[in-house]
Amino acid sequence: MASKVRFSKYQGAGNDFILVDNRNNSFNRADEALVKNLCDRRFGIGADGLMLLQNKENYDFEMIYYNADGREGSMCGNGGRCIVAFAHDLGIITDNTAFLAVDGIHHASLSSDLVNLQMIDVTEFDRDGDAYILQTGSPHYVSFVTNLKEKNVFQDGFSIRNNTTYAKEGINVNFIEKEEDGYFLRTFERGVEDETYACGTGATAAAMAVALQADLQGDINIPIRVLGGQLYVSFHKDGHHFTEVFLKGPAQFVFEGIF
């Protein structure tokens, strides 16, 4: 591990990430303490997560994702969109890409500062009372609520994420409310252990919960507003099967430096 880490900071609808070009394999992937320190908002750079961009045969690149707690995590949708923008800025890709993440192959396209990222197909879901439980690359609990603006998402999300059902593996807790032009979503993320400004796999799960609740079928596009901006989730729904799933939203460079 070199004594200095060159990094770039990106954000997708307020979900912020540290990006490291690790094609030379100089970053020690096992150093969880370093990742946690880099993500610390008072003693490090500050981020919801960290990603390594690595070479991978037969793909444009590989995405390795870490939660802010330093541990390698499951798929991150907004992180996926940000690493696509990072790869574009590095000159690795142009307007389209195919890369490998922990949950498999992802395709994406870029237009201006918007990235449209293909997510995994979803063919099953569970219920926990009135809530929907979906696996969209990461596990999600989705609950429909009212007066979401005033909800204590940290308190309520923490309680659900740490109850006897979910404490061991953890789960991301999403609260969603219908509004005039779509839906408003707030998310408590495991690994960050706090509310974040956006969650891509959460927005995907929430949009699917909307379609399940309303028994929508066919080609569907659902606007999801989050604290950090606007996301769009589209898919084809046949029964309970979701295919051609895409998460679209902004992915923007913030700054770069050496830590």
Coordinates of C-alpha atoms in Angstrom, one line a residue:
M1 CA 0.0 0.0 0.0
A2 CA 1.4 3.3 -1.0
S3 CA 1.6 6.0 1.7
K4 CA -0.6 8.3 -0.4
V5 CA -3.9 7.5 -2.1
R6 CA -5.0 9.5 -5.1
F7 CA -8.8 9.7 -5.2
S8 CA -11.8 11.4 -6.9
K9 CA -15.1 12.3 -5.1
Y10 CA -18.4 11.8 -7.0
Q11 CA -22.0 12.2 -5.9
G12 CA -25.2 10.8 -7.3
A13 CA -28.3 12.6 -6.0
G14 CA -26.4 13.4 -2.8
N15 CA -25.1 9.8 -2.3
D16 CA -21.4 10.5 -2.2
F17 CA -18.5 8.2 -2.9
I18 CA -14.7 8.1 -2.9
L19 CA -13.4 6.6 -6.2
V20 CA -9.9 5.1 -6.6
D21 CA -8.4 3.9 -9.8
N22 CA -6.9 0.6 -8.7
R23 CA -5.9 -0.8 -12.1
N24 CA -2.3 -1.1 -10.8
N25 CA -3.6 -3.0 -7.7
S26 CA -1.7 -0.7 -5.3
F27 CA -4.7 -0.3 -2.9
N28 CA -4.8 -3.0 -0.2
R29 CA -8.3 -4.4 -0.4
A30 CA -8.0 -6.0 3.0
D31 CA -7.4 -2.8 4.8
E32 CA -10.8 -2.1 6.3
A33 CA -9.5 0.4 8.8
L34 CA -8.1 2.6 6.0
V35 CA -11.4 2.5 4.1
K36 CA -13.3 3.4 7.2
N37 CA -10.9 6.3 7.9
L38 CA -11.2 7.6 4.3
C39 CA -15.0 7.6 4.5
D40 CA -15.0 9.4 7.9
R41 CA -16.6 12.8 7.6
R42 CA -14.5 14.4 10.3
F43 CA -11.1 12.6 10.1
G44 CA -11.1 11.6 6.5
I45 CA -12.4 12.6 3.1
G46 CA -16.0 11.8 4.0
A47 CA -18.3 9.6 2.0
D48 CA -21.2 7.1 2.1
G49 CA -18.9 4.5 0.5
L50 CA -15.6 3.9 -1.4
M51 CA -15.2 2.1 -4.7
L52 CA -12.2 0.6 -6.5
L53 CA -12.1 0.6 -10.2
Q54 CA -10.1 -2.5 -11.3
N55 CA -9.2 -4.2 -14.6
K56 CA -11.3 -7.3 -15.4
E57 CA -10.9 -9.5 -18.4
N58 CA -13.8 -9.4 -20.9
Y59 CA -15.3 -6.3 -19.2
D60 CA -14.6 -2.6 -19.3
F61 CA -13.8 -2.7 -15.6
E62 CA -14.7 -4.2 -12.2
M63 CA -16.4 -2.3 -9.4
I64 CA -15.4 -3.2 -5.8
Y65 CA -17.7 -1.5 -3.3
Y66 CA -17.1 -0.8 0.4
N67 CA -19.6 0.6 2.9
A68 CA -18.5 3.5 5.0
D69 CA -17.9 1.1 7.9
G70 CA -14.9 -0.3 5.9
R71 CA -16.4 -3.6 4.9
E72 CA -17.0 -4.8 1.3
G73 CA -20.6 -4.4 0.6
S74 CA -23.4 -5.5 -1.7
M75 CA -24.4 -3.7 -4.9
C76 CA -24.8 0.1 -4.7
G77 CA -27.0 1.6 -7.5
N78 CA -25.9 5.2 -7.1
G79 CA -22.3 4.0 -6.6
G80 CA -22.6 2.1 -9.9
R81 CA -23.7 5.2 -11.7
C82 CA -20.9 7.2 -10.2
I83 CA -18.2 4.7 -11.1
V84 CA -19.5 4.7 -14.7
A85 CA -19.0 8.5 -14.7
F86 CA -15.5 8.0 -13.2
A87 CA -14.6 5.4 -15.9
H88 CA -15.8 7.9 -18.5
D89 CA -13.7 10.7 -17.1
L90 CA -10.6 8.4 -17.0
G91 CA -11.1 7.7 -20.7
I92 CA -11.8 4.0 -20.2
I93 CA -15.3 4.1 -21.7
T94 CA -17.3 6.5 -24.0
D95 CA -21.1 6.5 -23.9
N96 CA -21.8 2.9 -23.1
T97 CA -20.2 0.3 -20.9
A98 CA -20.5 -3.3 -19.5
F99 CA -18.8 -3.8 -16.2
L100 CA -18.7 -6.4 -13.4
A101 CA -20.0 -5.8 -9.9
V102 CA -20.6 -8.1 -6.9
D103 CA -24.1 -9.0 -8.2
G104 CA -23.0 -9.7 -11.8
I105 CA -22.8 -7.8 -15.1
H106 CA -24.2 -4.3 -15.4
H107 CA -24.7 -2.3 -18.6
A108 CA -25.0 1.5 -18.6
S109 CA -25.2 4.5 -20.9
L110 CA -24.2 8.1 -20.3
S111 CA -25.9 11.3 -21.6
S112 CA -24.6 14.7 -20.2
D113 CA -24.3 14.1 -16.4
L114 CA -27.1 11.4 -16.4
V115 CA -26.2 7.8 -16.1
N116 CA -28.8 5.1 -16.9
L117 CA -27.7 1.9 -15.2
Q118 CA -29.2 -1.6 -15.7
M119 CA -29.9 -3.4 -12.5
I120 CA -30.5 -7.1 -11.8
D121 CA -33.8 -8.8 -12.7
V122 CA -36.0 -9.5 -9.7
T123 CA -38.4 -12.5 -9.7
E124 CA -39.5 -12.8 -6.1
F125 CA -40.4 -10.8 -3.0
D126 CA -41.5 -11.3 0.6
R127 CA -43.8 -9.4 3.0
D128 CA -43.1 -8.3 6.6
G129 CA -46.5 -7.1 7.7
D130 CA -47.5 -4.4 5.3
A131 CA -43.8 -3.9 4.1
Y132 CA -42.3 -5.4 1.0
I133 CA -38.9 -7.2 1.2
L134 CA -37.0 -7.1 -2.1
Q135 CA -33.4 -8.0 -3.2
T136 CA -32.3 -5.5 -5.8
G137 CA -28.6 -6.2 -5.5
S138 CA -28.9 -5.3 -1.8
P139 CA -31.7 -6.3 0.6
H140 CA -34.5 -3.7 1.1
Y141 CA -37.4 -3.2 3.4
V142 CA -40.0 -0.9 1.8
S143 CA -42.9 0.6 3.9
F144 CA -45.6 3.0 2.6
V145 CA -46.1 5.9 5.0
T146 CA -47.7 9.4 5.3
N147 CA -46.1 12.7 6.4
L148 CA -42.7 11.3 5.4
K149 CA -41.1 14.8 5.6
E150 CA -41.6 14.8 9.4
K151 CA -40.7 11.2 10.0
N152 CA -37.7 10.3 12.2
V153 CA -36.0 8.0 9.6
F154 CA -32.9 7.4 11.7
Q155 CA -34.9 6.3 14.7
D156 CA -37.4 4.2 12.9
G157 CA -34.9 2.8 10.3
F158 CA -32.4 1.9 13.0
S159 CA -35.1 0.0 15.0
I160 CA -36.2 -2.1 12.0
R161 CA -32.6 -2.7 10.7
N162 CA -31.6 -4.0 14.2
N163 CA -34.7 -6.0 15.2
T164 CA -34.5 -9.7 15.7
T165 CA -35.4 -10.5 12.1
Y166 CA -32.7 -8.3 10.4
A167 CA -30.0 -7.6 13.0
K168 CA -27.5 -10.3 11.9
E169 CA -27.4 -9.7 8.1
G170 CA -28.8 -6.1 8.2
I171 CA -31.3 -4.6 5.8
N172 CA -31.8 -1.2 4.2
V173 CA -35.0 0.4 5.4
N174 CA -37.0 2.6 3.0
F175 CA -40.0 4.8 3.7
I176 CA -42.0 5.9 0.6
E177 CA -44.9 8.3 0.1
K178 CA -47.0 9.2 -2.9
E179 CA -46.7 12.8 -4.1
E180 CA -48.2 14.7 -7.1
D181 CA -45.5 13.9 -9.6
G182 CA -44.2 10.5 -8.4
Y183 CA -43.0 9.3 -5.0
F184 CA -40.8 10.7 -2.2
L185 CA -38.3 8.2 -0.7
R186 CA -36.1 8.3 2.4
T187 CA -33.7 5.5 3.3
F188 CA -31.7 4.3 6.3
E189 CA -28.7 2.4 4.9
R190 CA -27.0 -0.5 6.6
G191 CA -23.2 -0.1 6.5
V192 CA -23.6 3.6 6.8
E193 CA -25.9 3.0 9.7
D194 CA -27.7 6.3 9.1
E195 CA -30.1 8.0 6.7
T196 CA -28.4 8.9 3.4
Y197 CA -29.4 11.5 0.8
A198 CA -30.2 8.8 -1.8
C199 CA -30.0 5.0 -2.3
G200 CA -30.1 3.6 -5.8
T201 CA -31.0 0.0 -5.0
G202 CA -33.5 1.4 -2.5
A203 CA -35.1 3.6 -5.1
T204 CA -35.3 0.5 -7.4
A205 CA -36.9 -1.6 -4.6
A206 CA -39.3 1.2 -3.8
A207 CA -40.4 1.5 -7.4
M208 CA -41.0 -2.2 -7.5
A209 CA -43.1 -2.1 -4.3
V210 CA -45.2 0.6 -5.9
A211 CA -45.8 -1.6 -8.9
L212 CA -46.6 -4.6 -6.7
Q213 CA -49.0 -2.6 -4.5
A214 CA -50.9 -1.2 -7.5
D215 CA -50.6 -4.4 -9.5
L216 CA -49.1 -2.5 -12.4
Q217 CA -48.1 -4.6 -15.5
G218 CA -46.0 -4.0 -18.7
D219 CA -43.5 -1.2 -19.2
I220 CA -43.3 1.1 -16.2
N221 CA -41.4 4.3 -15.4
I222 CA -41.6 5.7 -11.9
P223 CA -40.1 9.0 -10.7
I224 CA -38.5 8.7 -7.3
R225 CA -37.6 11.9 -5.4
V226 CA -34.9 11.6 -2.7
L227 CA -33.3 14.1 -0.4
G228 CA -30.5 14.7 -2.8
G229 CA -32.4 15.0 -6.1
Q230 CA -34.4 13.1 -8.6
L231 CA -34.1 9.4 -9.7
Y232 CA -36.1 7.4 -12.3
V233 CA -36.7 3.7 -12.2
S234 CA -38.0 1.8 -15.2
F235 CA -38.7 -1.9 -15.8
H236 CA -40.9 -4.4 -17.5
K237 CA -43.2 -6.2 -15.1
D238 CA -44.9 -9.5 -16.0
G239 CA -46.7 -10.9 -13.0
H240 CA -44.2 -10.6 -10.2
H241 CA -41.2 -10.7 -12.5
F242 CA -39.2 -7.5 -13.1
T243 CA -36.9 -7.4 -16.1
E244 CA -35.1 -4.7 -18.1
V245 CA -34.6 -2.8 -14.8
F246 CA -32.9 0.6 -15.1
L247 CA -31.9 3.3 -12.6
K248 CA -31.4 6.7 -14.1
G249 CA -30.1 9.9 -12.4
P250 CA -27.2 12.3 -12.0
A251 CA -23.6 11.3 -11.4
Q252 CA -21.3 14.2 -10.9
F253 CA -17.6 14.8 -10.2
V254 CA -17.1 16.9 -7.0
F255 CA -13.3 17.1 -6.5
E256 CA -10.1 15.1 -6.5
G257 CA -7.0 15.0 -4.3
I258 CA -4.4 13.0 -2.5
F259 CA -5.0 11.5 1.0

